[in-house]
Amino acid sequence: MAAKKTSRWAGLLSERGRWIDIHSPDWFEWFVALVLMYFSFVLLRMQLVTDLDLTYSEALTKGLFMGLLQDLLAVSSPLAISMILASAFNLPRRITWSVLAVGIWIATAANVMYFKFFGDPLQLWVLQNHLKDLTSVQGAATNLALALPVVFSALLVLIMLAFMAFSYHREPKMEAKRARRLKLQTGVGGAVVLVLVLVLRYSPDWMMRNFHDRLPWTVKGSVLSDQVLTLWWDQVYDRADWRQLLSRRTPTAPAPRDVAERDRVQQALAEYRDLNRRRPVKATRASEGWPLVHEIGMEPAETRALRARLGLPVKGPVNVVYLFIESGRFYEMAHPKWGRTLFPELNAIMDKSAVTFTQTYTVARSAAQTVRGMFSALCSTMENIPGPATFLAYPDLRIRCLQDLAAAAGYQTAWSHSYPRSYHNMGYFETRHGTQELYDQQYFLEAGVPRRKDDWGIEDGPFLSESLKAIQALHAKKRPFFISLLTASSHYPWSVLPDVELPRELVDLVKASPDYHGYLTRLHYVDQSLGEFFREFFKSPAADNTLVVVLADHSTNITPPFVTDPVVAEEIRFRIPMIFVTKNQRRPERIHQPVHQMDLTPTVATLAGLGGEVSWIGRDVFSDNGTPWTYEKGSQILYRVGARACYTPDLGTQPKCYRVGEGRDPLFDGATLDELPEDRAQSEMFRKLIDVNTRAITGDLIFP
């Protein structure tokens, strides 16, 4: 007679522990394990609700219910696979299920932490291009993972694993007929669960189509309603172009150029370049199928006028320095109450020695933000918004950047950054596009410059002091120079700097957000470092004919705890400084027209008198309107064209548009702006533009 099956739980109670076959289900134990795993996913979804600053009733109307439904998918799909594998290959179900379930949990937790920092879901291309960054960002990742829902979710996973291991049991070998029957039952059960998985996979589409009018919580297409597995499924199988986005061209095997595709993307990008532009651009290669390519630098009168406006010599060469502030936002610099407290030095420079563009936009928001911002600024081309950064995935892209033009004109070109040159392919891209000298982290460490305590680059004060020595050495060679600098002290993680004091009122205001408090202390330290840098720089002979542009590589996603206006919160994430600083500035001013990070290099090229064929989208903003700005977050579109600003709120689908009147700034006046109807044709045009731009970069169709 076959031995009676008894689980270890029953055995512990009766002191008669037994072993049973691996295919014999113990529904109580599986039920407990599945519940533990499901609630670990629920906790991760609660973290998303917290990060979106929603109440649970609000979250239900924005996709939370559908997300909880999708979390059943995350639990049941490993169960179906483990049952089928157990039936077909005799693999132990609890081991297979545990491995698969924990793998899905890791992916989901990574998605939550990525969203917490970047404000966008985790995409497949991020995994392909950024897994190697884990050793560099482990401190930042650990800080993000310490959120309580994430910690408790991880504890539930550990409890589940311990439970599955403790309750593992088997019984003596059973007769062959019964074993075959149990294997068949397991396989059929796996098939039934697989059907459930497919129902869960496609139920959001069905519910949206049939019930959304009556049940507003049947929402899909947002980070709250999606499961990261379904997001990746869609990218791999439902959109063939993602295979192209995930591909990586190598220097030895460039992708062949599709002439018909080139014509389409070139025409679309040329139309974008000319949008809202006062001065037409004459294409030099339109007859060859390259209408984006045009000539710059043949306006000596404009060069002289711009130099006079900025207090630079109207004759002879001028030097150019790009000073990128890591994660620098214009919001904190220009805040009506706290701006001069946090940035007294930089505001004094803006008052006396600078022309400041107060409404500058960036598209550098997703992974590899720094190199995205550098690409837009240096190469005057829109970044690959929905895919991997150009520096990383397409470093051999044929394009002319400012370094190329400067080197061709006899300039010394240099790069001074506090990261290793290999980080995100920065050194490789720079040298491929005209940079001659590289000063990276190793250079500064050998010079005795201290690094940040968390290993994120070099401390800004010593870094800028040592970079000033490099600038003086370049000047001593009696040839003009272009150099870009990148600071690091304001990079995440933002621990509070103990030796930086902020007003008690401000500290009390931000105490609910330790990250934001730390961010403010670091910005204040950056300001102190900039003040010391400019005091010493203005004493040097190089300052008389050198332009320093203070800008940021990107903004950052953290919202101040006192900001509740959704327009202001959205603007904060994309607004950066662009400040033209010169020693002998005669007419310091603040210019309030909206401009793009891409506009910097064409403006500087006019000032320096650099010329040549380029495919730049930006324009000289001292003599023209700024380039319209746009960004896409999944199905959400945002853009700014002159006085028209449109935003798609978090988890929304339709943009809300506003009129930005004279003297208004959506960075501070969001709630008081007049609402406008959406121009759907314009919204669709920008959506298509972002797709076209991606195809131009991935297909190497920017420049001949």
XYZ file of C-alpha atoms in Angstrom:
704
model
C 0.000 0.000 0.000
C 1.320 3.424 -0.911
C 2.453 5.548 2.006
C 0.092 8.287 3.054
C 1.277 11.714 1.848
C 2.174 14.077 4.654
C 3.848 17.471 4.245
C 6.556 18.592 6.600
C 4.039 20.984 8.143
C 1.738 18.074 8.972
C 4.732 15.994 9.980
C 5.897 18.620 12.444
C 2.489 18.612 14.085
C 2.240 14.810 14.237
C 5.974 14.098 14.575
C 5.650 11.853 11.513
C 7.514 13.728 8.747
C 7.184 12.008 5.337
C 8.632 12.413 1.829
C 6.398 12.690 -1.210
C 7.091 12.918 -4.942
C 8.084 16.260 -6.443
C 4.959 16.252 -8.626
C 2.568 15.825 -5.720
C 0.956 19.220 -5.139
C 0.490 20.591 -1.663
C -2.017 23.335 -2.321
C -1.707 24.925 1.100
C 2.027 25.429 0.718
C 1.709 26.682 -2.857
C -1.104 29.030 -1.836
C 1.046 30.569 0.915
C 4.032 30.952 -1.428
C 1.921 32.541 -4.175
C 0.285 34.962 -1.737
C 3.660 36.007 -0.297
C 5.031 36.577 -3.778
C 1.966 38.478 -4.941
C 2.079 40.874 -2.015
C 5.765 41.497 -2.650
C 4.715 42.817 -6.080
C 1.879 44.820 -4.522
C 4.366 46.584 -2.245
C 6.472 47.558 -5.239
C 3.387 49.016 -6.888
C 2.655 50.976 -3.700
C 6.110 52.534 -4.071
C 5.109 53.746 -7.533
C 1.991 55.356 -6.042
C 4.204 57.137 -3.509
C 6.646 58.306 -6.173
C 3.768 59.705 -8.227
C 2.483 61.542 -5.135
C -1.038 60.123 -5.550
C -3.681 59.071 -3.081
C -4.864 55.504 -3.530
C -8.248 56.676 -4.792
C -6.456 58.785 -7.413
C -4.148 55.886 -8.256
C -7.127 53.597 -8.904
C -8.383 55.992 -11.589
C -4.927 56.104 -13.167
C -4.277 52.404 -13.616
C -3.540 50.885 -10.194
C -6.302 48.261 -10.497
C -4.976 47.108 -13.861
C -1.478 47.023 -12.432
C -2.562 44.798 -9.562
C -4.164 42.537 -12.145
C -0.890 42.450 -14.060
C 0.936 41.486 -10.850
C -1.102 38.266 -10.929
C 0.590 37.710 -14.288
C 3.987 38.098 -12.620
C 3.086 35.347 -10.140
C 1.145 32.960 -12.386
C 3.468 32.934 -15.410
C 6.353 31.276 -13.478
C 3.815 28.819 -12.038
C 2.616 27.811 -15.523
C 6.165 27.435 -16.827
C 7.311 25.422 -13.792
C 4.338 23.033 -14.053
C 4.886 22.444 -17.768
C 8.633 21.897 -17.279
C 7.945 19.522 -14.393
C 5.591 17.481 -16.564
C 7.785 17.470 -19.658
C 11.289 17.248 -18.196
C 10.804 16.126 -14.590
C 12.225 19.403 -13.251
C 11.358 20.249 -9.608
C 8.552 22.797 -9.700
C 9.352 24.739 -6.565
C 12.933 25.361 -7.665
C 11.914 26.366 -11.194
C 9.093 28.557 -9.922
C 11.257 30.202 -7.274
C 14.017 31.050 -9.756
C 11.580 32.475 -12.318
C 9.496 34.377 -9.752
C 12.551 35.936 -8.126
C 13.890 36.881 -11.562
C 10.622 38.668 -12.381
C 10.691 40.353 -8.962
C 14.217 41.633 -9.601
C 13.118 43.073 -12.958
C 10.065 44.692 -11.352
C 12.088 46.150 -8.484
C 14.612 47.518 -10.987
C 11.747 49.143 -12.879
C 10.478 50.773 -9.668
C 13.914 52.133 -8.755
C 14.528 53.346 -12.315
C 11.187 55.150 -12.322
C 11.902 56.685 -8.921
C 15.021 58.370 -10.318
C 14.267 58.994 -14.008
C 10.465 59.252 -14.007
C 10.200 56.784 -16.916
C 9.653 52.990 -17.024
C 12.674 50.733 -17.442
C 13.164 49.876 -21.114
C 14.961 46.892 -22.635
C 17.611 49.073 -24.236
C 18.591 50.293 -20.766
C 19.437 46.744 -19.768
C 21.472 46.153 -22.905
C 23.493 49.336 -22.639
C 23.743 49.941 -18.898
C 24.214 46.649 -17.049
C 27.914 47.381 -16.909
C 27.109 50.606 -15.028
C 26.018 48.660 -11.951
C 29.512 48.750 -10.479
C 29.582 52.534 -10.916
C 26.086 53.292 -9.631
C 25.873 50.762 -6.810
C 25.806 53.538 -4.190
C 22.973 55.348 -5.979
C 21.084 52.093 -6.558
C 21.416 51.122 -2.894
C 20.060 54.504 -1.856
C 17.037 54.073 -4.155
C 16.426 50.547 -2.855
C 16.171 51.684 0.771
C 12.594 52.919 0.326
C 10.483 51.046 2.899
C 8.031 49.392 0.452
C 10.988 48.044 -1.543
C 12.697 46.775 1.617
C 9.542 45.029 2.888
C 8.903 43.607 -0.571
C 12.384 42.074 -0.557
C 11.720 40.643 2.917
C 8.561 38.939 1.657
C 10.568 37.360 -1.171
C 13.129 36.048 1.315
C 10.344 34.667 3.531
C 8.816 32.969 0.508
C 12.129 31.352 -0.417
C 12.682 30.169 3.151
C 9.141 28.795 3.259
C 9.588 26.906 -0.019
C 12.875 25.423 1.154
C 11.544 24.486 4.597
C 8.394 22.868 3.231
C 10.174 20.830 0.542
C 9.222 17.169 0.888
C 8.987 13.902 -1.028
C 7.631 10.409 -0.429
C 8.939 6.981 -1.444
C 8.937 6.189 -5.116
C 5.395 5.587 -6.333
C 4.179 3.122 -8.925
C 4.748 4.057 -12.571
C 1.049 4.378 -13.446
C 0.406 6.847 -10.668
C 3.548 8.799 -11.516
C 2.422 9.136 -15.146
C -1.022 10.285 -14.004
C 0.478 12.938 -11.729
C 2.758 14.151 -14.508
C -0.230 14.447 -16.809
C -2.210 16.295 -14.147
C 0.697 18.671 -13.637
C 0.986 19.336 -17.367
C -2.756 19.950 -17.732
C -2.669 22.202 -14.706
C 0.209 24.128 -16.256
C -1.775 24.537 -19.469
C -4.766 25.875 -17.513
C -2.561 28.365 -15.686
C -1.007 29.332 -19.026
C -4.472 30.185 -20.326
C -4.926 32.344 -17.230
C -1.609 34.035 -18.006
C -2.765 34.867 -21.541
C -6.077 36.189 -20.215
C -4.189 38.406 -17.771
C -1.817 39.495 -20.512
C -4.535 40.740 -22.846
C -7.310 41.623 -20.390
C -6.244 45.307 -20.094
C -6.845 45.856 -23.829
C -10.218 44.097 -23.674
C -11.322 45.930 -20.528
C -10.253 49.288 -21.941
C -12.291 48.693 -25.096
C -15.426 47.442 -23.369
C -15.631 48.965 -19.900
C -13.611 52.182 -19.727
C -16.664 54.446 -20.148
C -18.427 52.784 -17.206
C -15.379 51.799 -15.152
C -12.803 54.619 -15.277
C -10.246 52.543 -13.377
C -9.785 50.303 -16.450
C -6.764 52.322 -17.582
C -3.679 50.968 -19.353
C -0.485 52.347 -20.830
C 1.043 53.872 -17.684
C 3.691 52.804 -15.211
C 0.925 52.144 -12.667
C -1.097 49.889 -14.965
C 1.724 47.964 -16.670
C 3.950 45.135 -15.556
C 7.513 45.432 -16.752
C 7.313 41.987 -18.374
C 4.417 43.056 -20.590
C 6.244 46.268 -21.434
C 9.270 44.311 -22.618
C 7.020 41.797 -24.411
C 5.487 44.630 -26.414
C 8.896 46.064 -27.269
C 10.274 42.779 -28.553
C 7.271 41.305 -30.350
C 4.760 44.042 -31.067
C 7.148 46.648 -32.477
C 9.690 45.454 -35.012
C 11.587 48.746 -34.882
C 12.690 47.942 -31.301
C 14.935 45.280 -32.783
C 16.685 48.106 -34.598
C 16.762 50.236 -31.455
C 18.406 47.388 -29.570
C 20.987 46.734 -32.263
C 24.473 48.135 -31.905
C 26.544 49.165 -34.902
C 30.265 48.526 -34.658
C 33.002 50.764 -36.117
C 34.145 47.967 -38.412
C 30.698 47.156 -39.776
C 28.672 50.338 -40.399
C 25.031 49.834 -41.254
C 24.180 50.250 -44.943
C 22.278 53.423 -45.734
C 18.743 53.149 -47.067
C 18.338 55.936 -49.653
C 14.541 56.080 -49.441
C 14.695 56.136 -45.653
C 17.380 58.845 -45.809
C 15.134 61.038 -47.941
C 12.229 60.672 -45.518
C 14.133 61.396 -42.325
C 16.244 64.187 -43.803
C 13.162 66.014 -45.066
C 11.338 65.649 -41.743
C 14.336 66.858 -39.712
C 14.900 69.783 -42.085
C 11.278 70.837 -41.575
C 11.782 70.663 -37.817
C 14.980 72.719 -38.105
C 13.018 75.446 -39.939
C 9.971 75.384 -37.638
C 9.241 78.785 -36.043
C 12.434 80.170 -37.537
C 12.708 83.800 -38.657
C 15.722 83.309 -40.913
C 15.584 80.609 -43.595
C 18.426 78.133 -44.010
C 19.834 77.391 -47.421
C 20.574 73.698 -47.810
C 23.833 72.989 -49.633
C 23.160 69.347 -50.506
C 19.410 69.190 -51.043
C 19.896 67.973 -54.614
C 21.926 65.053 -53.245
C 19.201 64.036 -50.807
C 20.608 65.773 -47.717
C 18.378 68.844 -47.117
C 19.382 68.962 -43.439
C 22.985 69.841 -44.418
C 23.725 73.567 -44.636
C 26.606 76.030 -44.424
C 27.253 78.241 -41.380
C 29.753 80.936 -40.471
C 29.629 83.341 -43.403
C 28.307 86.349 -41.439
C 31.318 88.374 -40.141
C 29.108 91.365 -39.332
C 26.971 89.240 -37.026
C 30.079 87.825 -35.386
C 31.407 91.312 -34.648
C 28.049 92.510 -33.322
C 27.641 89.511 -31.022
C 31.174 89.846 -29.673
C 30.612 93.528 -28.940
C 27.372 92.656 -27.157
C 29.214 90.191 -24.923
C 32.264 92.380 -24.293
C 34.694 90.292 -26.346
C 37.306 91.563 -28.859
C 35.628 92.083 -32.225
C 38.800 91.021 -34.049
C 40.950 87.956 -33.669
C 40.042 84.550 -32.257
C 38.089 83.992 -29.064
C 38.329 81.022 -26.731
C 35.293 79.036 -25.619
C 34.652 77.086 -22.410
C 31.545 74.967 -21.865
C 31.060 74.480 -18.115
C 28.448 71.753 -17.541
C 26.963 71.646 -14.031
C 26.020 68.093 -13.173
C 22.229 67.809 -12.624
C 21.952 71.608 -12.562
C 18.439 73.058 -12.704
C 17.451 76.624 -13.362
C 14.553 76.355 -10.916
C 16.767 76.518 -7.834
C 18.992 79.204 -9.375
C 16.105 81.514 -10.242
C 13.635 80.771 -7.469
C 12.144 84.125 -6.394
C 12.688 83.433 -2.687
C 15.551 80.955 -2.448
C 17.528 81.475 -5.675
C 19.915 84.090 -4.331
C 20.298 82.182 -1.073
C 21.285 78.955 -2.787
C 23.257 80.581 -5.636
C 24.577 83.933 -4.406
C 27.779 83.664 -6.452
C 26.161 82.653 -9.736
C 23.395 85.233 -9.400
C 26.023 87.922 -8.834
C 27.769 86.780 -12.020
C 24.474 86.858 -13.931
C 23.857 90.396 -12.641
C 27.263 91.763 -13.643
C 28.976 89.616 -16.231
C 26.484 87.539 -18.204
C 23.690 87.241 -20.689
C 21.303 84.611 -19.338
C 18.663 82.679 -21.241
C 16.086 81.984 -18.555
C 13.916 79.489 -20.445
C 16.295 76.817 -21.754
C 15.029 73.271 -22.298
C 16.782 69.902 -22.484
C 15.689 66.424 -23.589
C 18.322 64.632 -21.458
C 16.111 62.750 -19.034
C 16.425 58.961 -19.408
C 19.448 56.714 -18.733
C 22.888 58.207 -19.535
C 21.537 61.718 -18.985
C 24.955 63.368 -19.004
C 26.035 62.167 -22.429
C 22.575 62.883 -23.799
C 22.879 66.507 -22.738
C 26.426 66.762 -24.037
C 25.385 65.344 -27.412
C 22.547 67.862 -27.790
C 24.722 70.776 -26.698
C 27.893 69.917 -28.634
C 26.351 68.499 -31.806
C 23.149 70.591 -32.020
C 21.078 67.484 -32.706
C 18.162 66.014 -30.808
C 19.068 62.963 -28.761
C 17.617 59.502 -29.335
C 14.772 60.064 -26.871
C 13.089 56.606 -26.834
C 16.286 54.582 -27.170
C 19.905 54.304 -26.001
C 22.111 57.386 -25.879
C 24.081 58.174 -29.019
C 27.416 58.245 -27.156
C 26.788 54.679 -25.990
C 25.088 52.853 -28.841
C 26.107 54.918 -31.887
C 29.477 56.534 -31.068
C 30.587 56.427 -34.713
C 27.571 58.369 -35.959
C 28.591 60.582 -38.883
C 27.950 64.083 -37.591
C 29.907 67.319 -37.173
C 30.033 68.719 -33.648
C 31.549 71.949 -32.351
C 34.850 70.205 -31.603
C 35.166 69.228 -35.278
C 34.626 72.761 -36.534
C 36.929 74.253 -33.902
C 39.745 71.798 -34.679
C 39.361 72.468 -38.423
C 39.743 76.201 -37.686
C 43.021 75.672 -35.821
C 41.632 75.548 -32.282
C 43.025 73.384 -29.549
C 40.170 71.165 -28.412
C 40.083 69.616 -24.943
C 37.797 67.804 -22.535
C 38.074 68.026 -18.738
C 35.724 65.788 -16.812
C 35.845 64.276 -13.358
C 34.692 60.849 -14.552
C 36.856 58.153 -16.173
C 37.054 58.737 -19.926
C 35.598 55.273 -20.543
C 32.371 56.048 -18.652
C 29.457 55.985 -21.112
C 31.921 56.099 -24.023
C 32.633 59.788 -23.385
C 36.307 59.697 -24.290
C 35.756 57.583 -27.399
C 32.961 59.790 -28.773
C 34.929 62.966 -28.066
C 38.080 61.797 -29.832
C 36.039 60.499 -32.779
C 34.486 63.951 -33.156
C 37.361 66.359 -32.898
C 38.620 66.476 -29.295
C 42.420 66.370 -29.097
C 43.226 66.338 -25.356
C 41.429 64.484 -22.563
C 41.737 65.246 -18.850
C 39.771 62.618 -16.946
C 39.468 61.325 -13.389
C 42.838 59.603 -13.464
C 44.548 62.859 -14.483
C 43.037 64.693 -11.517
C 43.718 61.932 -9.020
C 47.376 61.878 -10.071
C 47.424 65.644 -9.515
C 46.260 65.064 -5.926
C 42.684 66.267 -6.397
C 40.302 64.518 -3.941
C 37.382 62.480 -5.212
C 33.854 62.579 -3.781
C 33.448 60.374 -0.722
C 30.931 58.228 -2.629
C 33.325 57.857 -5.600
C 31.157 59.911 -7.981
C 33.902 61.897 -9.670
C 36.060 64.665 -8.207
C 35.062 67.378 -5.713
C 34.027 70.480 -7.676
C 36.225 73.050 -5.947
C 39.559 71.267 -6.553
C 38.347 70.024 -9.955
C 37.612 73.535 -11.214
C 40.847 74.860 -9.755
C 42.875 72.191 -11.568
C 40.850 72.704 -14.766
C 41.710 76.404 -14.627
C 45.381 75.402 -14.746
C 44.637 73.396 -17.894
C 42.884 76.446 -19.401
C 45.878 78.642 -18.614
C 48.217 76.058 -20.165
C 46.130 76.030 -23.355
C 46.152 79.838 -23.450
C 49.924 79.899 -23.049
C 50.305 78.075 -26.375
C 49.086 81.221 -28.194
C 46.374 79.384 -30.103
C 42.626 79.634 -29.522
C 41.056 76.806 -27.594
C 37.740 75.115 -26.932
C 37.334 73.051 -23.762
C 34.324 71.464 -22.058
C 34.231 70.888 -18.288
C 31.823 68.714 -16.306
C 31.407 68.927 -12.536
C 30.329 66.007 -10.321
C 29.452 67.118 -6.777
C 25.735 67.460 -7.526
C 25.449 63.942 -8.967
C 23.109 61.514 -7.197
C 23.208 60.207 -4.452
C 22.541 63.483 -2.649
C 23.661 62.994 0.905
C 23.534 66.172 2.971
C 26.902 67.953 3.074
C 27.483 68.652 6.793
C 29.678 71.717 6.256
C 27.131 73.480 4.006
C 24.563 75.537 5.898
C 21.129 76.427 4.582
C 18.604 78.792 6.202
C 16.571 77.107 8.942
C 13.304 78.054 7.232
C 14.379 76.275 4.044
C 15.608 73.205 5.944
C 12.248 72.945 7.727
C 10.482 73.288 4.391
C 12.333 70.328 2.807
C 12.746 68.064 5.842
C 10.159 65.654 4.423
C 12.534 64.948 1.526
C 16.081 64.077 2.677
C 17.181 63.631 -0.950
C 16.054 67.136 -1.855
C 17.710 68.569 1.250
C 20.958 66.876 0.214
C 20.538 68.096 -3.366
C 20.205 71.706 -2.155
C 23.350 71.482 -0.023
C 25.253 70.177 -3.021
C 23.944 72.924 -5.301
C 25.050 75.493 -2.727
C 28.515 73.907 -2.678
C 28.598 74.004 -6.495
C 27.808 77.721 -6.320
C 30.674 78.326 -3.896
C 33.014 76.442 -6.229
C 31.825 78.436 -9.253
C 32.362 81.706 -7.399
C 35.954 80.800 -6.587
C 36.563 79.584 -10.145
C 35.354 82.832 -11.739
C 37.257 85.046 -9.298
C 40.485 83.305 -10.244
C 39.588 83.050 -13.926
C 38.856 86.790 -14.271
C 42.377 87.472 -12.929
C 43.991 85.440 -15.705
C 45.029 86.873 -19.100
C 42.889 84.238 -20.835
C 39.702 85.879 -19.540
C 39.965 88.910 -21.829
C 39.069 86.956 -24.960
C 37.278 83.907 -23.542
C 33.584 83.083 -23.355
C 32.481 80.729 -20.576
C 29.041 79.199 -21.042
C 27.578 77.885 -17.788
C 24.915 75.292 -18.498
C 23.835 71.891 -17.231
C 24.143 68.489 -18.785
C 20.552 67.801 -17.686
C 17.970 68.610 -15.057
C 16.810 65.973 -12.572
C 13.551 64.308 -11.662
C 13.239 65.138 -7.960
C 10.307 67.442 -7.197
C 10.604 69.916 -4.302
C 8.166 68.942 -1.526
C 6.540 72.379 -1.662
C 5.720 72.177 -5.411
C 2.169 71.013 -6.145
C 1.512 72.633 -9.535
C 1.762 69.873 -12.213
C 2.980 72.337 -14.875
C 5.762 73.608 -12.620
C 6.684 70.032 -11.652
C 6.984 69.079 -15.335
C 8.978 72.183 -16.260
C 11.446 71.568 -13.435
C 12.463 68.257 -15.027
C 13.519 69.871 -18.313
C 14.754 73.380 -17.524
C 18.463 74.102 -17.289
C 20.652 77.235 -17.175
C 22.363 78.694 -20.232
C 24.537 81.619 -19.136
C 27.067 83.414 -21.386
C 29.754 84.773 -19.043
C 32.527 87.196 -20.072
C 34.921 89.287 -18.025
C 34.177 92.582 -19.800
C 30.437 92.213 -20.244
C 28.920 95.660 -20.796
C 25.218 94.855 -20.980
C 24.288 92.023 -18.632
C 20.727 90.917 -19.297
C 18.228 88.122 -18.928
C 16.523 86.967 -22.127
C 13.190 85.236 -21.588
C 12.507 83.613 -24.958
C 12.297 79.798 -24.900
C 15.404 78.142 -26.338
C 16.760 74.611 -26.655
C 20.012 73.061 -25.443
C 20.674 72.391 -29.153
C 20.810 76.157 -29.784
C 24.026 76.626 -27.820
C 26.560 75.440 -30.374
C 25.178 77.359 -33.415
C 25.175 80.500 -31.245
C 28.770 79.922 -30.146
C 29.833 79.148 -33.723
C 28.516 82.565 -34.805
C 30.417 84.267 -31.999
C 33.661 82.402 -32.733
C 33.318 82.862 -36.492
C 33.493 79.126 -37.134
C 32.239 77.902 -40.492
C 31.569 74.760 -42.468
C 28.930 72.292 -43.497
C 26.791 70.973 -40.648
C 23.499 69.184 -40.072
C 22.630 71.171 -36.956
C 19.014 71.639 -35.961
C 19.611 74.472 -33.493
C 20.004 78.132 -34.385
C 21.790 81.284 -33.188
C 19.362 82.507 -30.521
C 20.771 86.047 -30.436
C 19.381 86.571 -33.945
C 16.511 84.075 -34.169
C 13.774 82.318 -32.202
C 14.770 79.310 -30.160
C 14.283 75.797 -31.506
C 10.935 74.269 -30.479
C 11.365 71.725 -27.700
C 9.650 68.343 -27.491
C 9.900 65.195 -25.402
C 8.046 61.878 -25.360
C 7.316 59.673 -22.346
C 5.796 56.498 -23.753
C 2.503 57.677 -25.257
C 2.762 61.074 -23.552
C 3.988 64.061 -25.560
C 5.293 67.401 -24.302
C 6.402 70.415 -26.363
C 6.989 74.151 -26.347
C 6.691 76.286 -29.482
C 7.065 79.968 -28.726
C 4.244 81.020 -26.406
C 2.479 77.653 -26.673
C 3.395 75.064 -24.032
C 1.831 71.583 -23.898
C 2.287 68.883 -21.287
C 0.820 65.438 -20.790
C 0.395 64.959 -17.034
C 1.836 61.861 -15.378
C -0.332 58.857 -16.322
C -2.390 61.021 -18.692
C -2.886 60.491 -22.407
C -3.964 63.878 -23.790
C -1.718 66.942 -23.590
C -2.944 70.082 -21.884
C -1.817 73.263 -23.589
C -1.275 76.762 -22.217
C -0.467 80.220 -23.502
C 2.721 81.627 -21.988
C 2.115 85.370 -22.176
C 4.671 88.169 -22.132
C 6.576 88.237 -18.865
C 5.304 84.782 -17.798
C 7.347 81.678 -17.159
C 5.728 78.245 -16.779
C 8.583 77.279 -14.442
C 6.987 79.493 -11.789
C 3.605 80.622 -13.183
C 2.065 77.302 -14.228
C -1.189 77.642 -12.281
C -1.928 81.096 -13.694
C -1.423 80.332 -17.395
C -4.399 80.481 -19.732
C -5.392 77.076 -21.084
C -5.503 76.526 -24.859
C -7.117 73.755 -26.904
C -4.709 71.069 -28.081
C -3.592 71.295 -31.697
C -3.775 67.571 -32.452
C -1.967 67.929 -35.754
C 0.946 69.594 -33.976
C 1.003 66.939 -31.240
C 1.056 64.197 -33.866
C 3.785 66.020 -35.787
C 6.036 66.002 -32.725
C 5.330 62.320 -32.063
C 6.361 61.481 -35.617
C 9.391 63.750 -35.327
C 10.763 61.834 -32.335
C 10.350 58.560 -34.216
C 12.028 60.031 -37.324
C 14.925 61.351 -35.249
C 15.472 57.903 -33.753
C 15.534 56.354 -37.231
C 18.019 58.981 -38.392
C 20.419 58.147 -35.542
C 20.053 54.358 -35.657
C 20.394 54.373 -39.453
C 23.317 56.857 -39.492
C 21.333 59.265 -41.669
C 22.271 62.615 -40.101
C 25.282 63.675 -42.196
C 26.844 62.387 -45.452
